[in-house]
């Protein structure tokens, strides 16, 4: 089983399928003018992205931000990697939500992880209900 049925919620881009994640990064941004720096927790997606400029073409890995914090999210990348590994073993389907703060109860089935002020909570998809008919006879 792979993570083809598990999705990760990004900060502003929507959902990324977890089997496309090839890296998890914590990094600090540079402050602009008099603004403070902040920290980003990003996933790196297995898709190259390019940008052009007069002197040439630059190709880098595609990053998607999961959360932005004021302090370093120490250990958050390992916590997310651990949760994804657990989900891969049990072969489930659903969405990993990313939230600021370690507080709060774990997911309904106990699949959550917290570290560095970041909480990852897995919400499984609802199974089909017996009354939901989508067979050819019904349609």
PDB file of C-alpha atoms in Angstrom:
ATOM      1  CA  UNK A   1       0.000   0.000   0.000  1.00  0.00           C
ATOM      2  CA  UNK A   2       1.180   3.496  -0.729  1.00  0.00           C
ATOM      3  CA  UNK A   3      -0.174   6.851   0.348  1.00  0.00           C
ATOM      4  CA  UNK A   4      -2.253   7.384  -2.821  1.00  0.00           C
ATOM      5  CA  UNK A   5      -5.440   7.782  -0.747  1.00  0.00           C
ATOM      6  CA  UNK A   6      -3.965  10.106   1.886  1.00  0.00           C
ATOM      7  CA  UNK A   7      -3.958  13.859   1.282  1.00  0.00           C
ATOM      8  CA  UNK A   8      -2.089  16.629   3.136  1.00  0.00           C
ATOM      9  CA  UNK A   9      -3.793  20.025   3.669  1.00  0.00           C
ATOM     10  CA  UNK A  10      -1.519  22.915   2.684  1.00  0.00           C
ATOM     11  CA  UNK A  11      -1.582  26.456   4.043  1.00  0.00           C
ATOM     12  CA  UNK A  12      -3.264  28.009   1.012  1.00  0.00           C
ATOM     13  CA  UNK A  13      -2.971  25.672  -1.990  1.00  0.00           C
ATOM     14  CA  UNK A  14      -5.506  22.998  -1.060  1.00  0.00           C
ATOM     15  CA  UNK A  15      -4.566  19.338  -0.888  1.00  0.00           C
ATOM     16  CA  UNK A  16      -1.446  17.455  -1.977  1.00  0.00           C
ATOM     17  CA  UNK A  17      -1.519  13.679  -2.342  1.00  0.00           C
ATOM     18  CA  UNK A  18       0.871  12.242   0.255  1.00  0.00           C
ATOM     19  CA  UNK A  19       2.564   9.805  -2.127  1.00  0.00           C
ATOM     20  CA  UNK A  20       3.882  12.844  -4.055  1.00  0.00           C
ATOM     21  CA  UNK A  21       5.791  14.171  -1.006  1.00  0.00           C
ATOM     22  CA  UNK A  22       9.551  13.604  -1.328  1.00  0.00           C
ATOM     23  CA  UNK A  23      10.696  15.899   1.473  1.00  0.00           C
ATOM     24  CA  UNK A  24       9.633  17.873   4.524  1.00  0.00           C
ATOM     25  CA  UNK A  25      11.512  21.074   5.397  1.00  0.00           C
ATOM     26  CA  UNK A  26      11.574  23.591   8.232  1.00  0.00           C
ATOM     27  CA  UNK A  27      13.217  26.876   7.260  1.00  0.00           C
ATOM     28  CA  UNK A  28      13.334  30.511   8.253  1.00  0.00           C
ATOM     29  CA  UNK A  29      12.408  33.311   5.878  1.00  0.00           C
ATOM     30  CA  UNK A  30      14.272  36.575   5.595  1.00  0.00           C
ATOM     31  CA  UNK A  31      12.650  39.636   7.116  1.00  0.00           C
ATOM     32  CA  UNK A  32      11.758  42.332   4.615  1.00  0.00           C
ATOM     33  CA  UNK A  33      12.577  45.872   5.703  1.00  0.00           C
ATOM     34  CA  UNK A  34      11.492  46.124   9.330  1.00  0.00           C
ATOM     35  CA  UNK A  35       9.328  42.984   9.414  1.00  0.00           C
ATOM     36  CA  UNK A  36      10.323  40.043  11.589  1.00  0.00           C
ATOM     37  CA  UNK A  37      11.396  36.739  10.126  1.00  0.00           C
ATOM     38  CA  UNK A  38       9.131  33.716  10.415  1.00  0.00           C
ATOM     39  CA  UNK A  39       9.395  29.952  10.030  1.00  0.00           C
ATOM     40  CA  UNK A  40       7.790  27.798   7.353  1.00  0.00           C
ATOM     41  CA  UNK A  41       7.079  24.089   7.405  1.00  0.00           C
ATOM     42  CA  UNK A  42       7.017  22.947   3.778  1.00  0.00           C
ATOM     43  CA  UNK A  43       6.527  19.722   1.917  1.00  0.00           C
ATOM     44  CA  UNK A  44       8.591  19.171  -1.216  1.00  0.00           C
ATOM     45  CA  UNK A  45       6.628  17.664  -4.095  1.00  0.00           C
ATOM     46  CA  UNK A  46       8.083  15.309  -6.705  1.00  0.00           C
ATOM     47  CA  UNK A  47       7.532  17.837  -9.508  1.00  0.00           C
ATOM     48  CA  UNK A  48      10.151  20.238 -10.845  1.00  0.00           C
ATOM     49  CA  UNK A  49       9.160  23.849 -11.326  1.00  0.00           C
ATOM     50  CA  UNK A  50      11.024  26.373 -13.412  1.00  0.00           C
ATOM     51  CA  UNK A  51      11.306  30.098 -13.642  1.00  0.00           C
ATOM     52  CA  UNK A  52      13.009  32.132 -16.277  1.00  0.00           C
ATOM     53  CA  UNK A  53      15.119  35.217 -16.161  1.00  0.00           C
ATOM     54  CA  UNK A  54      17.375  37.007 -18.615  1.00  0.00           C
ATOM     55  CA  UNK A  55      20.519  34.981 -17.822  1.00  0.00           C
ATOM     56  CA  UNK A  56      18.894  31.552 -17.925  1.00  0.00           C
ATOM     57  CA  UNK A  57      16.326  29.114 -16.614  1.00  0.00           C
ATOM     58  CA  UNK A  58      16.215  27.890 -13.010  1.00  0.00           C
ATOM     59  CA  UNK A  59      14.644  24.517 -12.170  1.00  0.00           C
ATOM     60  CA  UNK A  60      13.988  23.616  -8.547  1.00  0.00           C
ATOM     61  CA  UNK A  61      11.723  21.295  -6.571  1.00  0.00           C
ATOM     62  CA  UNK A  62       8.191  22.487  -5.881  1.00  0.00           C
ATOM     63  CA  UNK A  63       7.571  23.495  -2.243  1.00  0.00           C
ATOM     64  CA  UNK A  64       4.132  23.803  -0.632  1.00  0.00           C
ATOM     65  CA  UNK A  65       3.795  25.533   2.737  1.00  0.00           C
ATOM     66  CA  UNK A  66       1.890  23.660   5.436  1.00  0.00           C
ATOM     67  CA  UNK A  67       2.130  26.266   8.194  1.00  0.00           C
ATOM     68  CA  UNK A  68       3.897  29.523   9.125  1.00  0.00           C
ATOM     69  CA  UNK A  69       4.994  30.189  12.704  1.00  0.00           C
ATOM     70  CA  UNK A  70       6.865  32.820  14.680  1.00  0.00           C
ATOM     71  CA  UNK A  71       9.188  30.284  16.330  1.00  0.00           C
ATOM     72  CA  UNK A  72      11.151  27.331  14.997  1.00  0.00           C
ATOM     73  CA  UNK A  73       8.952  24.211  14.608  1.00  0.00           C
ATOM     74  CA  UNK A  74      11.626  21.885  16.004  1.00  0.00           C
ATOM     75  CA  UNK A  75      10.770  18.244  15.346  1.00  0.00           C
ATOM     76  CA  UNK A  76       7.644  18.973  13.288  1.00  0.00           C
ATOM     77  CA  UNK A  77       9.100  17.446  10.115  1.00  0.00           C
ATOM     78  CA  UNK A  78       9.892  14.210  11.953  1.00  0.00           C
ATOM     79  CA  UNK A  79       6.414  14.134  13.533  1.00  0.00           C
ATOM     80  CA  UNK A  80       4.774  14.467  10.109  1.00  0.00           C
ATOM     81  CA  UNK A  81       7.051  11.821   8.588  1.00  0.00           C
ATOM     82  CA  UNK A  82       6.209   9.450  11.462  1.00  0.00           C
ATOM     83  CA  UNK A  83       2.459  10.012  10.999  1.00  0.00           C
ATOM     84  CA  UNK A  84       2.691   9.408   7.235  1.00  0.00           C
ATOM     85  CA  UNK A  85       4.653   6.200   7.851  1.00  0.00           C
ATOM     86  CA  UNK A  86       1.949   4.996  10.278  1.00  0.00           C
ATOM     87  CA  UNK A  87      -0.772   5.776   7.742  1.00  0.00           C
ATOM     88  CA  UNK A  88       1.156   3.927   5.043  1.00  0.00           C
ATOM     89  CA  UNK A  89       1.356   0.790   7.202  1.00  0.00           C
ATOM     90  CA  UNK A  90      -2.374   0.681   7.970  1.00  0.00           C
ATOM     91  CA  UNK A  91      -3.423   1.532   4.400  1.00  0.00           C
ATOM     92  CA  UNK A  92      -6.122   4.094   5.088  1.00  0.00           C
ATOM     93  CA  UNK A  93      -7.666   7.021   3.224  1.00  0.00           C
ATOM     94  CA  UNK A  94      -8.272  10.572   4.428  1.00  0.00           C
ATOM     95  CA  UNK A  95      -6.749  14.007   5.014  1.00  0.00           C
ATOM     96  CA  UNK A  96      -3.907  15.128   7.274  1.00  0.00           C
ATOM     97  CA  UNK A  97      -4.802  18.547   8.698  1.00  0.00           C
ATOM     98  CA  UNK A  98      -2.054  20.861   9.934  1.00  0.00           C
ATOM     99  CA  UNK A  99      -2.750  23.182  12.872  1.00  0.00           C
ATOM    100  CA  UNK A 100      -0.723  25.507  15.070  1.00  0.00           C
ATOM    101  CA  UNK A 101      -0.454  24.348  18.682  1.00  0.00           C
ATOM    102  CA  UNK A 102       0.134  21.021  20.408  1.00  0.00           C
ATOM    103  CA  UNK A 103      -3.008  21.168  22.533  1.00  0.00           C
ATOM    104  CA  UNK A 104      -6.189  19.265  21.847  1.00  0.00           C
ATOM    105  CA  UNK A 105      -7.345  15.706  21.738  1.00  0.00           C
ATOM    106  CA  UNK A 106      -5.949  13.246  19.260  1.00  0.00           C
ATOM    107  CA  UNK A 107      -7.876  12.254  16.145  1.00  0.00           C
ATOM    108  CA  UNK A 108     -10.957  10.045  16.438  1.00  0.00           C
ATOM    109  CA  UNK A 109      -8.827   6.955  15.863  1.00  0.00           C
ATOM    110  CA  UNK A 110      -5.740   8.268  17.657  1.00  0.00           C
ATOM    111  CA  UNK A 111      -3.862   9.198  14.483  1.00  0.00           C
ATOM    112  CA  UNK A 112      -2.278  12.533  15.291  1.00  0.00           C
ATOM    113  CA  UNK A 113       1.176  13.881  16.061  1.00  0.00           C
ATOM    114  CA  UNK A 114       2.505  17.091  17.588  1.00  0.00           C
ATOM    115  CA  UNK A 115       5.901  18.729  17.806  1.00  0.00           C
ATOM    116  CA  UNK A 116       7.402  22.199  17.713  1.00  0.00           C
ATOM    117  CA  UNK A 117       4.057  23.933  18.174  1.00  0.00           C
ATOM    118  CA  UNK A 118       2.527  22.146  15.159  1.00  0.00           C
ATOM    119  CA  UNK A 119      -0.209  19.503  15.324  1.00  0.00           C
ATOM    120  CA  UNK A 120      -0.949  17.006  12.547  1.00  0.00           C
ATOM    121  CA  UNK A 121      -4.391  15.399  12.744  1.00  0.00           C
ATOM    122  CA  UNK A 122      -5.554  12.624  10.421  1.00  0.00           C
ATOM    123  CA  UNK A 123      -9.237  12.616   9.510  1.00  0.00           C
ATOM    124  CA  UNK A 124     -10.279   9.421   7.695  1.00  0.00           C
ATOM    125  CA  UNK A 125     -12.798   9.562   4.875  1.00  0.00           C
ATOM    126  CA  UNK A 126     -16.295   8.441   5.737  1.00  0.00           C
ATOM    127  CA  UNK A 127     -17.042   4.958   4.395  1.00  0.00           C
ATOM    128  CA  UNK A 128     -19.941   4.334   2.032  1.00  0.00           C
ATOM    129  CA  UNK A 129     -23.332   4.154   3.700  1.00  0.00           C
ATOM    130  CA  UNK A 130     -25.512   1.126   2.897  1.00  0.00           C
ATOM    131  CA  UNK A 131     -28.295   3.401   1.616  1.00  0.00           C
ATOM    132  CA  UNK A 132     -25.975   5.186  -0.806  1.00  0.00           C
ATOM    133  CA  UNK A 133     -26.652   3.436  -4.108  1.00  0.00           C
ATOM    134  CA  UNK A 134     -24.516   4.153  -7.095  1.00  0.00           C
ATOM    135  CA  UNK A 135     -24.845   0.885  -8.979  1.00  0.00           C
ATOM    136  CA  UNK A 136     -26.054   0.751 -12.578  1.00  0.00           C
ATOM    137  CA  UNK A 137     -29.539  -0.407 -11.559  1.00  0.00           C
ATOM    138  CA  UNK A 138     -30.024   2.650  -9.340  1.00  0.00           C
ATOM    139  CA  UNK A 139     -28.667   5.139 -11.864  1.00  0.00           C
TER     140      UNK A 139
END
